[in-house]
Coordinates of C-alpha atoms in Angstrom, one line a residue:
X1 CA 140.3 -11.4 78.4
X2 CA 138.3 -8.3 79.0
X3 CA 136.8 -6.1 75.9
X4 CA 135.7 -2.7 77.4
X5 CA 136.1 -0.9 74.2
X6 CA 135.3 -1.2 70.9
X7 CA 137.4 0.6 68.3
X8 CA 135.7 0.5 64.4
X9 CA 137.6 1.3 61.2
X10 CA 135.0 3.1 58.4
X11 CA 135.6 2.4 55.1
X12 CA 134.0 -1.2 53.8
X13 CA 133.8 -1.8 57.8
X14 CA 131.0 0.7 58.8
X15 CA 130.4 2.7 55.5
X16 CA 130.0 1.2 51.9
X17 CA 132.7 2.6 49.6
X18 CA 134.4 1.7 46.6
X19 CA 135.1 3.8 43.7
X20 CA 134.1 1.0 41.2
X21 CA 130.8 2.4 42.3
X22 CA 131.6 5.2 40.2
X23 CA 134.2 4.2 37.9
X24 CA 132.1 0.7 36.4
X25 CA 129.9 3.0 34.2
X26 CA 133.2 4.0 32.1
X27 CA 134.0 0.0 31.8
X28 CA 131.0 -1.4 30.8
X29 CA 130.8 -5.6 30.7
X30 CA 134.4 -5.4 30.6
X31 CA 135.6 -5.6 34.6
X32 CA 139.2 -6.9 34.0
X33 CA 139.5 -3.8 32.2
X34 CA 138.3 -1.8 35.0
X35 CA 140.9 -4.1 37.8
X36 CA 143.6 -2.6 35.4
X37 CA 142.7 0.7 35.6
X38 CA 141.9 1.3 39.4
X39 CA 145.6 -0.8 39.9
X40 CA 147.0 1.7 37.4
X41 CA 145.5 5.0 37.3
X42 CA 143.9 5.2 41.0
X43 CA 145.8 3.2 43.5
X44 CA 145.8 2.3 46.8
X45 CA 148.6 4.2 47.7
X46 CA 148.2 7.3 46.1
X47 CA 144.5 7.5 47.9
X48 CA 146.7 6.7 51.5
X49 CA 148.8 9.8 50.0
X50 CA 144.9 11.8 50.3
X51 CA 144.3 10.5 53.4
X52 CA 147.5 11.7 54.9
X53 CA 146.6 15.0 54.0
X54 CA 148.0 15.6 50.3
X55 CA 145.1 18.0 49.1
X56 CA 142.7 16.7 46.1
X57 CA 143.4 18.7 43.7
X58 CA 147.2 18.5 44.4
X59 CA 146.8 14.7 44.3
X60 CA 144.7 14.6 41.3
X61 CA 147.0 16.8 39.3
X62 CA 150.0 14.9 39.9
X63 CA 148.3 11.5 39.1
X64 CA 147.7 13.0 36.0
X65 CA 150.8 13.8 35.5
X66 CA 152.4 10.4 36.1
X67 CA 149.6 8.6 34.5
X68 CA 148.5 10.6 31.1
X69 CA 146.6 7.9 29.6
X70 CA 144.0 7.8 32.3
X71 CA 144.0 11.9 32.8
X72 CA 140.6 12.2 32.1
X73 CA 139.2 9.3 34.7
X74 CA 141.7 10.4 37.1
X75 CA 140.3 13.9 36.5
X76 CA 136.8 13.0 37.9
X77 CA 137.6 11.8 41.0
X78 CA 136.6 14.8 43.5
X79 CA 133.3 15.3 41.5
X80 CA 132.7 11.6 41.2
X81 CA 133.7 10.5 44.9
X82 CA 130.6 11.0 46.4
X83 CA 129.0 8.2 43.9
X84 CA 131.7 5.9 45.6
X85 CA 129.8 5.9 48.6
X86 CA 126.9 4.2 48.8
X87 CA 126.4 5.2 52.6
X88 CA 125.9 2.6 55.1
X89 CA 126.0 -1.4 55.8
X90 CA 123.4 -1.7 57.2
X91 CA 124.3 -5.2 59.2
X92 CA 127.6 -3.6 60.5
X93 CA 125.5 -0.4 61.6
X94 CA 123.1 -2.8 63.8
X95 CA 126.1 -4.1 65.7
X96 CA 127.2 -0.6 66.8
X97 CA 123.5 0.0 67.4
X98 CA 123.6 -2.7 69.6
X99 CA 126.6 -1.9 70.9
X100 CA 126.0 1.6 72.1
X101 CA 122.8 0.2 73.6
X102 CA 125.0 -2.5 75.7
X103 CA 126.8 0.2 77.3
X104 CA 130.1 -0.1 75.5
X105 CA 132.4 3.2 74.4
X106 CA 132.3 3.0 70.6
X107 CA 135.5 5.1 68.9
X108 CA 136.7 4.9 65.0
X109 CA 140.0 4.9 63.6
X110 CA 140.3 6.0 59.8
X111 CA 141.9 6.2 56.6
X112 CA 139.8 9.3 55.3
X113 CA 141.0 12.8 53.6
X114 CA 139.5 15.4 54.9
X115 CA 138.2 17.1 52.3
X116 CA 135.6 13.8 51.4
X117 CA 135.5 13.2 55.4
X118 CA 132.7 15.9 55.0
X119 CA 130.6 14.8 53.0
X120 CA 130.8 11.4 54.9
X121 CA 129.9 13.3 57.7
X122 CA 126.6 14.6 56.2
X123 CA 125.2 11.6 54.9
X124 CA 126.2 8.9 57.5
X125 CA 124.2 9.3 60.9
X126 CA 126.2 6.0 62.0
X127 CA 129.0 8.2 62.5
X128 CA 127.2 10.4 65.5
X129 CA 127.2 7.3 67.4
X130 CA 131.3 7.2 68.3
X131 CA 132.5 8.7 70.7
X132 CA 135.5 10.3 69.0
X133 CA 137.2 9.6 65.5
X134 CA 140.5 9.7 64.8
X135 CA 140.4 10.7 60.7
X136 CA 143.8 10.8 59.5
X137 CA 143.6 13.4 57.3
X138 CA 143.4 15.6 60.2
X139 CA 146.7 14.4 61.9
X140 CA 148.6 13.6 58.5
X141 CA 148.9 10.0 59.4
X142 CA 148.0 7.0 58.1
X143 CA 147.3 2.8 58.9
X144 CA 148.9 0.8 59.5
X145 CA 152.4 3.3 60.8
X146 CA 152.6 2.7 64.5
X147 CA 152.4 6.7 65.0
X148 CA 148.7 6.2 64.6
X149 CA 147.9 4.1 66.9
X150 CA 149.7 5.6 69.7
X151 CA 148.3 8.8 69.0
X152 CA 144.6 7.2 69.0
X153 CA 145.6 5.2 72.8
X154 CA 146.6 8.8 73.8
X155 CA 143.7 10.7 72.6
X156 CA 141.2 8.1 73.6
X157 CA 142.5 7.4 77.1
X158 CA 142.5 3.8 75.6
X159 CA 143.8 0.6 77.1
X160 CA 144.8 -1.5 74.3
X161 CA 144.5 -4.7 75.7
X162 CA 141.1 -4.2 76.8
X163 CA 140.3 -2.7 73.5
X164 CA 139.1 -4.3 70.4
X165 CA 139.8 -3.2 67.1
X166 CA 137.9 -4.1 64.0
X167 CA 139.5 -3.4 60.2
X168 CA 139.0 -4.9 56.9
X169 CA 142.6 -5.0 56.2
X170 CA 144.9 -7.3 57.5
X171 CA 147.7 -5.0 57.4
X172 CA 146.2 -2.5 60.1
X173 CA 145.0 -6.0 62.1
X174 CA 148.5 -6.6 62.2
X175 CA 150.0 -3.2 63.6
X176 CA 146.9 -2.7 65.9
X177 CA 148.2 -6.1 67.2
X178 CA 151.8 -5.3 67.7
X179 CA 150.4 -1.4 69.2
X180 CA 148.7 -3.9 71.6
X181 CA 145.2 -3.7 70.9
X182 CA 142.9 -7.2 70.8
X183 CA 142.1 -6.9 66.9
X184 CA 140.2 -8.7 64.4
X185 CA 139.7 -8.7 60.1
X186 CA 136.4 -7.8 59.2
X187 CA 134.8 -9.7 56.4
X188 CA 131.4 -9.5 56.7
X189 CA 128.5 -8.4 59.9
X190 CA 128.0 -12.1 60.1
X191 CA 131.3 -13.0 61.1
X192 CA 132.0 -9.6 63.0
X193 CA 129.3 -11.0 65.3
X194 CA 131.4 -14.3 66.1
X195 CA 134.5 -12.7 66.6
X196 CA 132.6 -10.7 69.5
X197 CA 131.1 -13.5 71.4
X198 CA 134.6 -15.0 71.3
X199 CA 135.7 -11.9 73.0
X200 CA 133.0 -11.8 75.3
X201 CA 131.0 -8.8 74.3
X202 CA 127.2 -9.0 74.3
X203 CA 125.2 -7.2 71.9
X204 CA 122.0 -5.5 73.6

């Protein structure tokens, strides 16, 4: 097979976020109790429902709402997102460094609301180096539905089976596949690097 193209996910692929980077402080020595709360209050599908365009404080007031116990945490989510991200990983980021200098189109797929897409944007520099980024936010659609991933092959003048997509969860691995793309599971920069001399692709 043939990789011409390499398509990167963001989030705990190419940037470092995670709001227990900003929700720990309010569970201190006690990180069941946290698990419990970020599986109650702050799920992972009512953050999908923010990155398929549901506006923040729409989102946050409705959590609220359905979850009073936890209305004041929930509450602090806008103000405390950018805490959740720590900015770069630094061993992904050398790939696409290395990457870009081998010649080979980098684009990015993502799961990211707008409204925190910016300040993502501001503090990221990785992110100048693809080509394009799909953010679905922007198109109010979301991994892993199929919709995505033929609008990114249109946008990107993409050939999917020359294309190799890289996400941390197995779920959007799995659709990429079936859209047609070569894809892989990140774990870690380590592995990432295997997977691509498997599929052939030489870092500068």
């Amino acid at each position: 097979m043939t990789i011409d193209v390499l398509l990167f996910d963001l989030g705990k692929v190419v940037l470092d976020w995670d709001p227990r980077y900003f929700y720990r402080r309010f569970f201190t020595d006690d990180d069941a109790a946290l698990e419990r709360f970020l599986a109650d209050a702050v799920p992972a599908e009512w953050i999908l429902a923010m990155d398929r365009g549901e506006p923040l404080t729409e989102a946050i007031a409705r959590r609220q709402r359905e979850v009073p116990a936890h209305a004041r945490l929930i509450g602090l989510w806008r103000e405390g997102w950018p805490q959740m991200l720590r900015g770069e990983l630094a061993d992904t980021v050398a790939i696409v460094e290395a990457l870009e200098r081998a010649g080979y189109p980098l684009y990015a797929l993502t799961n990211f609301a707008t409204e925190t897409w910016a300040i993502a944007r501001a503090c990221c520099p990785v992110l100048g180096r693809f080509r394009d980024i799909v953010v679905s936010g922007a198109i109010g659609i979301v991994k892993p539905e199929a919709q995505i991933y033929a609008h990114t092959i249109e946008r990107f003048d993409l050939d999917p089976a020359r294309t190799l997509f890289i996400d941390d969860l197995a779920i959007n691995v799995a659709a990429a596949r079936a859209a047609g793309f070569e894809a892989v599971q990140f774990t870690d920069a380590a592995r990432l690097r295997v997977d691509l001399e498997f599929y052939g692709v030489a870092l500068a």
